[in-house]
mmCIF file of C-alpha atoms in Angstrom:
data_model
loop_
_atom_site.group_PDB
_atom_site.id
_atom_site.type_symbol
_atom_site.label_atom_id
_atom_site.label_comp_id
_atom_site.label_asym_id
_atom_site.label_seq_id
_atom_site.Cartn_x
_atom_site.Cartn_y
_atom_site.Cartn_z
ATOM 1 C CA UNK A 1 -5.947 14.362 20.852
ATOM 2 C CA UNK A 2 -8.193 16.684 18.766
ATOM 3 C CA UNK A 3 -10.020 19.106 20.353
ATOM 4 C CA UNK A 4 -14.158 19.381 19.347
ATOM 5 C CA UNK A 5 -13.496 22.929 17.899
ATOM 6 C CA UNK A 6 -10.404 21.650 15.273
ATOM 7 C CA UNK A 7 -12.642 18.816 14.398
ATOM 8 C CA UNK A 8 -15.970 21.420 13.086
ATOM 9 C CA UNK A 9 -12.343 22.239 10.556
ATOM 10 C CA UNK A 10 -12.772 18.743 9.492
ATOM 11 C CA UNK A 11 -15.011 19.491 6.365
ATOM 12 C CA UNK A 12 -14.699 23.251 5.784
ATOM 13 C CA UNK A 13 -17.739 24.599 3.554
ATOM 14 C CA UNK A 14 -14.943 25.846 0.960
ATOM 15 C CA UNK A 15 -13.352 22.312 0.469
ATOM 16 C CA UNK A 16 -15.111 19.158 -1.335
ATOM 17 C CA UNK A 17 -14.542 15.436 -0.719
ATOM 18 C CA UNK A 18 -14.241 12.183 -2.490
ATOM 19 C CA UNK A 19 -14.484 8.486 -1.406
ATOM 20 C CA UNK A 20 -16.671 5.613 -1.924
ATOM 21 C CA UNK A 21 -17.656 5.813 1.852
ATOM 22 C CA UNK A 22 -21.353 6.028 2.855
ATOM 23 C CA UNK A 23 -21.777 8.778 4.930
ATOM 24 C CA UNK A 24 -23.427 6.573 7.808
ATOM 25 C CA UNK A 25 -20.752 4.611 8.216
ATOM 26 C CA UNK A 26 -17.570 6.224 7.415
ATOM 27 C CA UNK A 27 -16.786 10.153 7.145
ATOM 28 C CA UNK A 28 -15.320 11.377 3.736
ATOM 29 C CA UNK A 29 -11.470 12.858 3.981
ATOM 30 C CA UNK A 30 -11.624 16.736 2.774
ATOM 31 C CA UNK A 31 -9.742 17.865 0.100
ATOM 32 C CA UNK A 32 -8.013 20.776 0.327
ATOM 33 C CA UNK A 33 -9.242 23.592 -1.995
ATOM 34 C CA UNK A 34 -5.806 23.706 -3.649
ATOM 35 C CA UNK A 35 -2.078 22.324 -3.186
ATOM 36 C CA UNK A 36 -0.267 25.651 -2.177
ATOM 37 C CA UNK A 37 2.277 25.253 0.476
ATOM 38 C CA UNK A 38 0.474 28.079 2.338
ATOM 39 C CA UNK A 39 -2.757 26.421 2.301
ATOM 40 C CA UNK A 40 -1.293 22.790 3.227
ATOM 41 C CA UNK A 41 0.244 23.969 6.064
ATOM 42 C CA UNK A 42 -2.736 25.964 7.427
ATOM 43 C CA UNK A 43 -5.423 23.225 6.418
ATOM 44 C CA UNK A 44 -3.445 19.966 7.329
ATOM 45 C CA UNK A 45 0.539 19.814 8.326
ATOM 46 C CA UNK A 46 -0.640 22.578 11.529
ATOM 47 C CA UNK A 47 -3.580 21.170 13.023
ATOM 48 C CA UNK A 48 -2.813 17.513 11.702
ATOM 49 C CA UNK A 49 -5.997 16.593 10.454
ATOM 50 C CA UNK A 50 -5.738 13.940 7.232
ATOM 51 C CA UNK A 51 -6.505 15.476 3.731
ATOM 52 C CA UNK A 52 -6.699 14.759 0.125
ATOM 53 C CA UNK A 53 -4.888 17.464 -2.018
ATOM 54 C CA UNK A 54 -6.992 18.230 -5.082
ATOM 55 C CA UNK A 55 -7.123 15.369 -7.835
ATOM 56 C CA UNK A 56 -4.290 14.975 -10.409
ATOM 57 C CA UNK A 57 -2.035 17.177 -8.084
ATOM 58 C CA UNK A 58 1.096 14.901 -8.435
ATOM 59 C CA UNK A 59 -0.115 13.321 -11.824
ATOM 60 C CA UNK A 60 3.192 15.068 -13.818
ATOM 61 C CA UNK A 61 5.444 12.859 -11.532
ATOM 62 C CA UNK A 62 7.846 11.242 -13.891
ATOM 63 C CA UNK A 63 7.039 7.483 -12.951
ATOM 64 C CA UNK A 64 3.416 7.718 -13.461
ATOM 65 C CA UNK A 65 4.122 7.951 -17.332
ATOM 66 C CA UNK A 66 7.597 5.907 -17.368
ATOM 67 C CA UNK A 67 6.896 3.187 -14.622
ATOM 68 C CA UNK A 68 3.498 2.273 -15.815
ATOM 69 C CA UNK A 69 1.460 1.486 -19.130
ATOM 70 C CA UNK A 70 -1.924 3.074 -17.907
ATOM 71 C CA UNK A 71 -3.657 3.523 -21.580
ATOM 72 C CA UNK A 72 -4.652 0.040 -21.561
ATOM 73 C CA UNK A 73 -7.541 -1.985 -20.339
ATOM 74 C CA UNK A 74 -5.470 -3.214 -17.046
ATOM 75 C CA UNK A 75 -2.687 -1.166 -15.649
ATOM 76 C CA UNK A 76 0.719 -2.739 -16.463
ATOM 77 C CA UNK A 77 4.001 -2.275 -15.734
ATOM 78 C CA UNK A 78 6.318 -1.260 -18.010
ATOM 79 C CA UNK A 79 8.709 -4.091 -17.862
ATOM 80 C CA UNK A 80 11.070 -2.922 -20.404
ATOM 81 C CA UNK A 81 11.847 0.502 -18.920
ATOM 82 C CA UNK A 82 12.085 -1.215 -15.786
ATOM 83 C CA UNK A 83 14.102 -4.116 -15.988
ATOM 84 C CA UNK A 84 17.147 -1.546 -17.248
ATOM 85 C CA UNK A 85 17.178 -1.331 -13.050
ATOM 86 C CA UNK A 86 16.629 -4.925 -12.801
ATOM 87 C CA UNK A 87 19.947 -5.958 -10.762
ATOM 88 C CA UNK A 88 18.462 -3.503 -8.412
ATOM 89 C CA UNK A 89 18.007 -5.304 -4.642
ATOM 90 C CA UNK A 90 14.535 -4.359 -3.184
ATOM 91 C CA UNK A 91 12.417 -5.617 -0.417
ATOM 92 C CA UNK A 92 9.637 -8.280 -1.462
ATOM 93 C CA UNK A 93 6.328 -9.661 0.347
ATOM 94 C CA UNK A 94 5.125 -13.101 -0.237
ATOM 95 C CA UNK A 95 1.763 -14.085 0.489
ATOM 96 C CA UNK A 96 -0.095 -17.459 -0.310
ATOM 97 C CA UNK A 97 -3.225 -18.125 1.273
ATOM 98 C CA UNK A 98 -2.257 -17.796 5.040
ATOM 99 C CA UNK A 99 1.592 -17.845 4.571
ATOM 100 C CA UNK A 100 3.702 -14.453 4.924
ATOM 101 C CA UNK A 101 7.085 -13.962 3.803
ATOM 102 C CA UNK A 102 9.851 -10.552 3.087
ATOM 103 C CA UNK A 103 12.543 -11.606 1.402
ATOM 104 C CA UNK A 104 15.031 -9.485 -0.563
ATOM 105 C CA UNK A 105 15.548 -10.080 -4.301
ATOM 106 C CA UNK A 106 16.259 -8.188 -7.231
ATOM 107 C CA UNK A 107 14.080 -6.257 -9.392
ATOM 108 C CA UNK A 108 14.588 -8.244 -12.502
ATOM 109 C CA UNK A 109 12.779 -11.208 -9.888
ATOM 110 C CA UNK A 110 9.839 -9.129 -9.023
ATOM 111 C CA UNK A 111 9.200 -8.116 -12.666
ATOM 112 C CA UNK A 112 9.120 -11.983 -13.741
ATOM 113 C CA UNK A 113 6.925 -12.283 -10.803
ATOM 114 C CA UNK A 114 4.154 -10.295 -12.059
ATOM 115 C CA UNK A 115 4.756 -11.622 -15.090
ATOM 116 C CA UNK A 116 4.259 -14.916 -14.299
ATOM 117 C CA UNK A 117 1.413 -13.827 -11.888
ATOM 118 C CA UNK A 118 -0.873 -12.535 -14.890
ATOM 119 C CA UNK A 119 -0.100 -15.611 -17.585
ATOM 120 C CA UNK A 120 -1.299 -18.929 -17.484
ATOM 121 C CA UNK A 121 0.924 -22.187 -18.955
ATOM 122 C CA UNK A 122 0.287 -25.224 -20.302
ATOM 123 C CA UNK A 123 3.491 -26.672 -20.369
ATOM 124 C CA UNK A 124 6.401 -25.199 -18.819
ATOM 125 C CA UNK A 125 6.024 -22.882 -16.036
ATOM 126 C CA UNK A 126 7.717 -19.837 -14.805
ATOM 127 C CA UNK A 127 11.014 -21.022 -13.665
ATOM 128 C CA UNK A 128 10.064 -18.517 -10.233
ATOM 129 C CA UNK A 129 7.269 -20.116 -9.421
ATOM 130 C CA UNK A 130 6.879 -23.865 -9.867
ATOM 131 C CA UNK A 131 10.912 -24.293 -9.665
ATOM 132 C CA UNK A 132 10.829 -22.812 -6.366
ATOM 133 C CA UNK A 133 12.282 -25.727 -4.631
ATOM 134 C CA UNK A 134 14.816 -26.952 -2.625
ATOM 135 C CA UNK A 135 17.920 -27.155 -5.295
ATOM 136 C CA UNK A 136 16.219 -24.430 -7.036
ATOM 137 C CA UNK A 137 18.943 -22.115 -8.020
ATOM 138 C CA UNK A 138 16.530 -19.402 -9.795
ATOM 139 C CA UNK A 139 16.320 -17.365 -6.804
ATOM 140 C CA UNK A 140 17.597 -17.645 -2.550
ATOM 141 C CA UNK A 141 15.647 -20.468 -0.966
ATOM 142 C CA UNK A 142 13.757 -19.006 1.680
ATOM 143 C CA UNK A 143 11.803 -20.619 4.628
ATOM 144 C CA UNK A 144 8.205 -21.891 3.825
ATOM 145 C CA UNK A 145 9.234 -21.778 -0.131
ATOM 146 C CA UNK A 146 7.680 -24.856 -1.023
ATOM 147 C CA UNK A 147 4.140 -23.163 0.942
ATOM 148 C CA UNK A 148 4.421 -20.471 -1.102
ATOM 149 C CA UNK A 149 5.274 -21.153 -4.845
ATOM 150 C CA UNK A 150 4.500 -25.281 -5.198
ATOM 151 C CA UNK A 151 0.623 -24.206 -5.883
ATOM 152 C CA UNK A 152 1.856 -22.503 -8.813
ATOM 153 C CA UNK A 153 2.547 -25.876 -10.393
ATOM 154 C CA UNK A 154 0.966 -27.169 -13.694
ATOM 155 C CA UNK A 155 -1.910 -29.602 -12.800
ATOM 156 C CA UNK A 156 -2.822 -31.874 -15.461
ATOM 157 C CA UNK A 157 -6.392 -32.260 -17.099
ATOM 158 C CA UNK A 158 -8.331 -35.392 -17.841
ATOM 159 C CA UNK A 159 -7.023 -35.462 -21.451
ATOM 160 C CA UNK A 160 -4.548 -33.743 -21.420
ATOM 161 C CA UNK A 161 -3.473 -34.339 -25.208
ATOM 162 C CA UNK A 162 -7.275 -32.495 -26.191
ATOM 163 C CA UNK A 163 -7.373 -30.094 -23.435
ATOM 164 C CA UNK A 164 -4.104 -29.477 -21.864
ATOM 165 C CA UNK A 165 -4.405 -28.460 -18.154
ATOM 166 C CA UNK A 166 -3.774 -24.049 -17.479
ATOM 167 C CA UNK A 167 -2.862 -22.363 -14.379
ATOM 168 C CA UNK A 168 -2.021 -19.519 -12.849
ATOM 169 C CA UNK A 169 0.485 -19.093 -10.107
ATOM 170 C CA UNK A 170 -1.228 -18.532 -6.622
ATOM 171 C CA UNK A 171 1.733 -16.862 -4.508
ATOM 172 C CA UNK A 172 1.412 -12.667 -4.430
ATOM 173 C CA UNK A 173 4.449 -10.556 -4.474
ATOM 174 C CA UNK A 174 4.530 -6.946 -3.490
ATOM 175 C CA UNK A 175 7.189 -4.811 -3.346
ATOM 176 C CA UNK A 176 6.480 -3.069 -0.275
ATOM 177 C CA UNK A 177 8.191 -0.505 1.279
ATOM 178 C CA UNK A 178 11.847 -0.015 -0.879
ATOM 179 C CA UNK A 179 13.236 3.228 0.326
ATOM 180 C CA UNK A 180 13.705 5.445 -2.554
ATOM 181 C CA UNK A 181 16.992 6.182 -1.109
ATOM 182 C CA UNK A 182 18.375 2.990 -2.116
ATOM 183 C CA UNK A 183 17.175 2.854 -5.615
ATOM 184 C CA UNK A 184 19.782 3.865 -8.405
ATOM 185 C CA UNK A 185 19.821 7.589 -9.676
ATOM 186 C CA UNK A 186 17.491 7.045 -12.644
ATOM 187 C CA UNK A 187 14.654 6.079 -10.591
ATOM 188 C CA UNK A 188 15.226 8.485 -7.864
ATOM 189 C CA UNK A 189 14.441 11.396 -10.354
ATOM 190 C CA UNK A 190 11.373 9.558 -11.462
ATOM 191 C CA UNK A 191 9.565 10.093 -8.012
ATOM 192 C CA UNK A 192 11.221 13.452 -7.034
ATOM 193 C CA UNK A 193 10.699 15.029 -3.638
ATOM 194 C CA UNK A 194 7.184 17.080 -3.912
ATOM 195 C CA UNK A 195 7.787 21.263 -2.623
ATOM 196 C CA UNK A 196 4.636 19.993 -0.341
ATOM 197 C CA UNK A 197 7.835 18.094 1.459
ATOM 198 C CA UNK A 198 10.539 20.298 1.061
ATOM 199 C CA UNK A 199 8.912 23.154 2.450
ATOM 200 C CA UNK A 200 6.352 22.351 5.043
ATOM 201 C CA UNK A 201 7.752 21.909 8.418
ATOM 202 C CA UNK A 202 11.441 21.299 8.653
ATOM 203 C CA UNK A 203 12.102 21.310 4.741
ATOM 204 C CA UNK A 204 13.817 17.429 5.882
ATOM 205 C CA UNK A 205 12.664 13.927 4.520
ATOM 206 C CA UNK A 206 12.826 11.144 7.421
ATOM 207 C CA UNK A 207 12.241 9.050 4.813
ATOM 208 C CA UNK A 208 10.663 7.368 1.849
ATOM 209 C CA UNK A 209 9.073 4.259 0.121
ATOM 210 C CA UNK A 210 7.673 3.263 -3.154
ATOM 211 C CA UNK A 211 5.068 0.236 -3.376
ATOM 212 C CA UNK A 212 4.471 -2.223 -6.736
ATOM 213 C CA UNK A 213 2.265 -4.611 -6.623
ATOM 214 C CA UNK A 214 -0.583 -5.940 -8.547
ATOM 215 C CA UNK A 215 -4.266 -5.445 -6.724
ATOM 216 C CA UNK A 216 -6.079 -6.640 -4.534
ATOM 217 C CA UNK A 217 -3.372 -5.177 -1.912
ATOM 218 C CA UNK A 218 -3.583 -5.058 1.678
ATOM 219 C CA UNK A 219 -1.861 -2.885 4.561
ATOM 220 C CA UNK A 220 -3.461 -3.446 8.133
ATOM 221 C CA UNK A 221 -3.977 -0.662 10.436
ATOM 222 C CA UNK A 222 -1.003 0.690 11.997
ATOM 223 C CA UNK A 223 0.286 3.988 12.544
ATOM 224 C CA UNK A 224 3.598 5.626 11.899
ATOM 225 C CA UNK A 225 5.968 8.250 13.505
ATOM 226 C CA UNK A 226 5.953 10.819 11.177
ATOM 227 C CA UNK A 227 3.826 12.526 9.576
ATOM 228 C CA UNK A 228 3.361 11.159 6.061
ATOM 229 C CA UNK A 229 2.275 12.114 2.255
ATOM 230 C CA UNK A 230 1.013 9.159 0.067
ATOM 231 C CA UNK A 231 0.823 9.497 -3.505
ATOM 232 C CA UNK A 232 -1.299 6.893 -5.925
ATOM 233 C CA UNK A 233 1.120 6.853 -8.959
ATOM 234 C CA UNK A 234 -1.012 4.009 -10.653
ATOM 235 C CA UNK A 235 -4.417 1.926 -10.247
ATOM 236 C CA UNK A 236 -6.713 2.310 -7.227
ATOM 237 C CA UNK A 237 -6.489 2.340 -3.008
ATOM 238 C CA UNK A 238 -8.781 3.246 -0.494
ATOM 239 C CA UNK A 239 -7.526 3.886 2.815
ATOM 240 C CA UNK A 240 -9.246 4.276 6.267
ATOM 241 C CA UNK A 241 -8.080 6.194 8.826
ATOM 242 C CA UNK A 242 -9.039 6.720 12.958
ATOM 243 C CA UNK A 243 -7.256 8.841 15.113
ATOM 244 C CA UNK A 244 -4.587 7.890 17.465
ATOM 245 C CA UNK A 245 -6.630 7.040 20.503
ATOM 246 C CA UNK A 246 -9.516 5.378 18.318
ATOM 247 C CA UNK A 247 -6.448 3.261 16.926
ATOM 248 C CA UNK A 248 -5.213 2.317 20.083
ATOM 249 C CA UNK A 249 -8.386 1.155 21.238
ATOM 250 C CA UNK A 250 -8.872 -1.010 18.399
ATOM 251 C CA UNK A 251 -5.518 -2.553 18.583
ATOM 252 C CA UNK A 252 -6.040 -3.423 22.187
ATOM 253 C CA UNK A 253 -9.344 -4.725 21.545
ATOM 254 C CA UNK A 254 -7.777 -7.415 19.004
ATOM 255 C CA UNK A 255 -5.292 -7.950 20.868
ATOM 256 C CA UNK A 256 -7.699 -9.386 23.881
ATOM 257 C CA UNK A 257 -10.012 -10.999 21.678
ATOM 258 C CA UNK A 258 -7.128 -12.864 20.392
ATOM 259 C CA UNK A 259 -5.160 -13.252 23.374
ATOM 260 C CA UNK A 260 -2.635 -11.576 22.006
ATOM 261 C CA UNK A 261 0.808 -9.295 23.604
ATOM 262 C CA UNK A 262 1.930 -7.581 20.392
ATOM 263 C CA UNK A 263 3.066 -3.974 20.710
ATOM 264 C CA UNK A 264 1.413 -1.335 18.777
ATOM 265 C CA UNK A 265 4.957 0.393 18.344
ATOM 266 C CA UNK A 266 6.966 -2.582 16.969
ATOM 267 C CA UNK A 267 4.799 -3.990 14.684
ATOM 268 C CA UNK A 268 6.425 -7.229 12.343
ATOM 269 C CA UNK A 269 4.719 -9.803 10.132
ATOM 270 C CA UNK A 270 2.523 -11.328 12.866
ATOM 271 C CA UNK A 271 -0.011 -7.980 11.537
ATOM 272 C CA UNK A 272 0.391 -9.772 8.118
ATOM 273 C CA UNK A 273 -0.907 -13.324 9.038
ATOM 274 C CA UNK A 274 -3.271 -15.238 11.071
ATOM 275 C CA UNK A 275 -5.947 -14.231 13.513
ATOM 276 C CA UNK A 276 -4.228 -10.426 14.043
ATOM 277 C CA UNK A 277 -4.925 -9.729 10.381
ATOM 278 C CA UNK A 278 -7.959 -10.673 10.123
ATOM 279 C CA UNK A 279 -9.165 -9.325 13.341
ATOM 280 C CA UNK A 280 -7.863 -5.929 12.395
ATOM 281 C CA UNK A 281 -9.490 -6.224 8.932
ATOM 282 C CA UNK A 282 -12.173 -7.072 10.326
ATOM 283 C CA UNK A 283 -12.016 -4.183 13.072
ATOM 284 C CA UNK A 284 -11.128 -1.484 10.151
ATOM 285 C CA UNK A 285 -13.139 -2.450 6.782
ATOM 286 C CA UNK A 286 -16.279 -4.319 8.535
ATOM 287 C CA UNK A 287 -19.209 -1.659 8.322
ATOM 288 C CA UNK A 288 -20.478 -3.623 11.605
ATOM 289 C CA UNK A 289 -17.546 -3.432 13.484
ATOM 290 C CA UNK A 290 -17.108 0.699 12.516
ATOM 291 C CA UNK A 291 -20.561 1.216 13.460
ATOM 292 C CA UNK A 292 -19.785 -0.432 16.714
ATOM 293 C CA UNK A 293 -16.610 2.025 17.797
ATOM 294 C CA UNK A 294 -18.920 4.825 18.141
ATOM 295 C CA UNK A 295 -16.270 6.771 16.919
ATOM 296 C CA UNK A 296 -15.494 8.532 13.252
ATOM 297 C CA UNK A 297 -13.355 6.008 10.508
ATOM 298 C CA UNK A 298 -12.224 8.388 7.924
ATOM 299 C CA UNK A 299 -12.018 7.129 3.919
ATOM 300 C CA UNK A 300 -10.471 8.365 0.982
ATOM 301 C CA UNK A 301 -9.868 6.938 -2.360
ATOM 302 C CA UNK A 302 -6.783 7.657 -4.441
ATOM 303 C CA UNK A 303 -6.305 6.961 -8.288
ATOM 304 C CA UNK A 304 -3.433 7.914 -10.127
ATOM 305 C CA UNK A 305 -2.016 11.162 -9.056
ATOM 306 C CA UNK A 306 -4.269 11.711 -6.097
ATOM 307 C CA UNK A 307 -2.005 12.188 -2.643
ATOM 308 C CA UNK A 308 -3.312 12.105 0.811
ATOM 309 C CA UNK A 309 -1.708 13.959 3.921
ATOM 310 C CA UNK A 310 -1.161 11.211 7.118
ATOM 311 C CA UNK A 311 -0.544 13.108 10.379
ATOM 312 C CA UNK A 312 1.509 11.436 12.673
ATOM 313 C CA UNK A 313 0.121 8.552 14.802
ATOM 314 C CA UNK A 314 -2.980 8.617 12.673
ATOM 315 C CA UNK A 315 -4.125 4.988 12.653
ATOM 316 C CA UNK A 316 -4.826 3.283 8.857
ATOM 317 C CA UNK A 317 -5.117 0.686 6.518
ATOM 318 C CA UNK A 318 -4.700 0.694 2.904
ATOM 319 C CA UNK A 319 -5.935 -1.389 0.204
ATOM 320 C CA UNK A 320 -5.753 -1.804 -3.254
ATOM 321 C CA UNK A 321 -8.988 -2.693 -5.496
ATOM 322 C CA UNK A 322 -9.799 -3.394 -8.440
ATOM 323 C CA UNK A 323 -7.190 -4.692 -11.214
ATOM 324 C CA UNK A 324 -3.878 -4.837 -12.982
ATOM 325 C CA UNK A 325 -1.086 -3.165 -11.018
ATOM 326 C CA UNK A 326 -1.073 -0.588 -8.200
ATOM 327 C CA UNK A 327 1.810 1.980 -7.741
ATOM 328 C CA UNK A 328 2.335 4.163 -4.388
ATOM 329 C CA UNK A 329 5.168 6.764 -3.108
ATOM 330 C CA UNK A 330 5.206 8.135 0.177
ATOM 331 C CA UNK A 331 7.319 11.062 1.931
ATOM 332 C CA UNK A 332 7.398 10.661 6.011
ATOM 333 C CA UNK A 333 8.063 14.645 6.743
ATOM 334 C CA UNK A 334 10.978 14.992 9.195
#
């Protein structure tokens, strides 16, 4: 949809870069040489080309202090601040090895879940995970419960009275996607609307998410309908990016390899299990497969208070590395 001459604009001289991408396979994103509204909407929102705004730009956000414990070894969350919200309903994701699940559940569940998630037991273990039964009254039974949480059950060593048997729970929640609309008031003024939002285009918000989770994290590619601006409040993600007609072809490509009908518009949870996942992870993050699309994949890495300008229909996948929690807000731009 680009045109050869917007694409030289791609890397201006006067702008640097940052990623972990090698420049023969992927192409670094450009960061814009500063975070003026004037120079956003010149450099990115106009011509629609992805960019990084320059490091740190969103790092005085309120939740990046009050949300998260990042002075430590392993970024934590900061349970205690948190769980004042904790009756709070939000949208989970529940993965265990190849089963997918949302569910909706309240904060207060989500925080014991990374909880549990990061401590081992020897004896009695987290009422979430291992009594996630049928007749378990902890949380709403859900279908596929017994897939997800039963791993997370104590196993029991040889001698157990010398070495007692430890575990960890295997089942991954993420909170994925909670519109910041529906949060209470408190945490709406943590992640406050960014002037980058409020006055580039129509001024209007078509909406908004936050994303919790603890890494590694995973997205597939997909592409939105608005244009979009991602901020890293905590830990590490890299995303890739093609644009809309590389995406396409991808998509269509999986979808004949695995004999597949799934529209690229309506996308559900068959892009978060099974042979469509991995084929698109494979399509997206593969250094094989990117070489193979003769086309450029765009990377960019985001740590804390890094944000990254989506244009609409701009293909991409998102993951998080490393350790210890991950923390995300995006703005789609009306």
């Amino acid at each position: 949809m680009l045109a050869k001459r917007v694409l030289l604009l791609f890397q201006p001289k006067r702008c640097r870069a940052y990623s972990n991408a090698t420049e023969t396979q992927t192409r670094k994103v450009t960061v814009l040489p500063d975070a003026s509204v004037d120079t956003f909407r010149s450099q990115a929102y106009g011509p629609a080309i992805p960019v990084l705004l320059p490091r740190h730009t969103f790092q005085q956000l309120p939740a990046v202090q009050k949300w998260f414990a990042i002075d430590t070894p392993t970024t934590t969350l900061k349970r205690s601040y948190l769980a004042r919200y904790g009756s709070t309903i939000v949208p989970l994701e529940i993965s265990n090895n190849e089963h997918f699940s949302r569910t909706e559940q309240s904060l207060s569940f989500f925080l014991e879940c990374v909880h549990a998630s990061s401590s081992s037991y020897k004896t009695r273990p987290n009422r979430y995970f291992s009594a996630y039964v049928p007749g378990a009254r902890a949380v709403k039974r859900m279908k596929l419960s017994n897939d997800f949480f039963s791993a997370a059950a104590v196993t029991v060593a040889q001698d157990s009275t010398l070495y007692p048997s430890v575990t960890t729970p295997s089942a991954r929640v993420y909170l994925a996607q909670a519109a910041i609309t529906s949060l209470p008031q408190g945490l709406r003024d943590d992640v406050p609307t960014p002037d980058l939002v409020l006055k580039t285009g129509k001024g209007d918000v078509y909406d908004s998410s936050i994303w919790l989770g603890e890494a590694p994290t995973y997205t597939p590619l997909h592409r939105d309908p608005n244009p979009n601006l991602f901020v890293q409040l905590a830990g590490t993600k890299v995303v890739r990016l093609v644009k809309p007609e590389v995406g396409r072809s991808i998509f269509a490509k999986v979808q004949e390899r695995i004999e597949g009908s799934a529209s690229d518009v309506m996308r559900g949870e068959e892009m978060m299990k099974g042979a469509e996942k991995k084929a698109l992870e494979s399509e997206i993050w593969d250094d094989d497969h990117v070489k193979e699309h003769n086309a450029p994949v765009w990377e960019a890495q985001l740590n804390a208070g890094d944000g990254l300008f989506i244009p609409k229909g701009w293909w991409h996948s998102v993951k998080g590395i490393g350790t210890g929690m991950t923390g995300s807000v995006n703005w789609w731009f009306r």
